[in-house]
Amino acid sequence: MKTHDYSVRSWGHDYNILSINDNGLSLRLTGWGYGLSDDDYIILKNGMDTTRYKIDEVRYENNPSDMWFAEASFAPRNLEEE
C-alpha cells in the first residue's frame, strides 16, 4: 500500500471528482498520473486542508496511458500517522 499525494495539482498529476456519494464517504474520480493501485491511499485537497481516501478500484486507460478512473472511500488518517 502506497500513499499518493494529489493535493498539489500539476500537469500530468491531477484529478477531477466525477461524483460525491454518501455525504463524501465515497468518490468517483478521474485523473492523470502513474502508479496508483487498488488499496493505495490518495491525498486530495479539501479547502485549506487535505483528506485521505482509499482507492477501492482504479482502471487505467490505453490512450492516454496515464489517465485513470477510480472509486475511493473516505479513510481518515489516525493521529499516529500524522
PDB file of C-alpha atoms in Angstrom, residues 2 15 30 49 62 68 72 74 76 79:
ATOM      1  CA  LYS A   2       1.318   3.390  -1.034  1.00  0.00           C
ATOM      2  CA  TYR A  15      -7.623  14.711 -10.737  1.00  0.00           C
ATOM      3  CA  THR A  30     -10.707  10.580 -12.867  1.00  0.00           C
ATOM      4  CA  ASP A  49      -6.676  21.133   4.347  1.00  0.00           C
ATOM      5  CA  ASN A  62      -4.948   2.897 -23.033  1.00  0.00           C
ATOM      6  CA  TRP A  68      -7.268   6.690 -14.755  1.00  0.00           C
ATOM      7  CA  ALA A  72     -12.465   5.715  -3.486  1.00  0.00           C
ATOM      8  CA  PHE A  74     -13.053   8.052   2.913  1.00  0.00           C
ATOM      9  CA  PRO A  76      -9.224   9.421   7.704  1.00  0.00           C
ATOM     10  CA  LEU A  79      -3.135  10.661  14.842  1.00  0.00           C
TER      11      LEU A  79
END
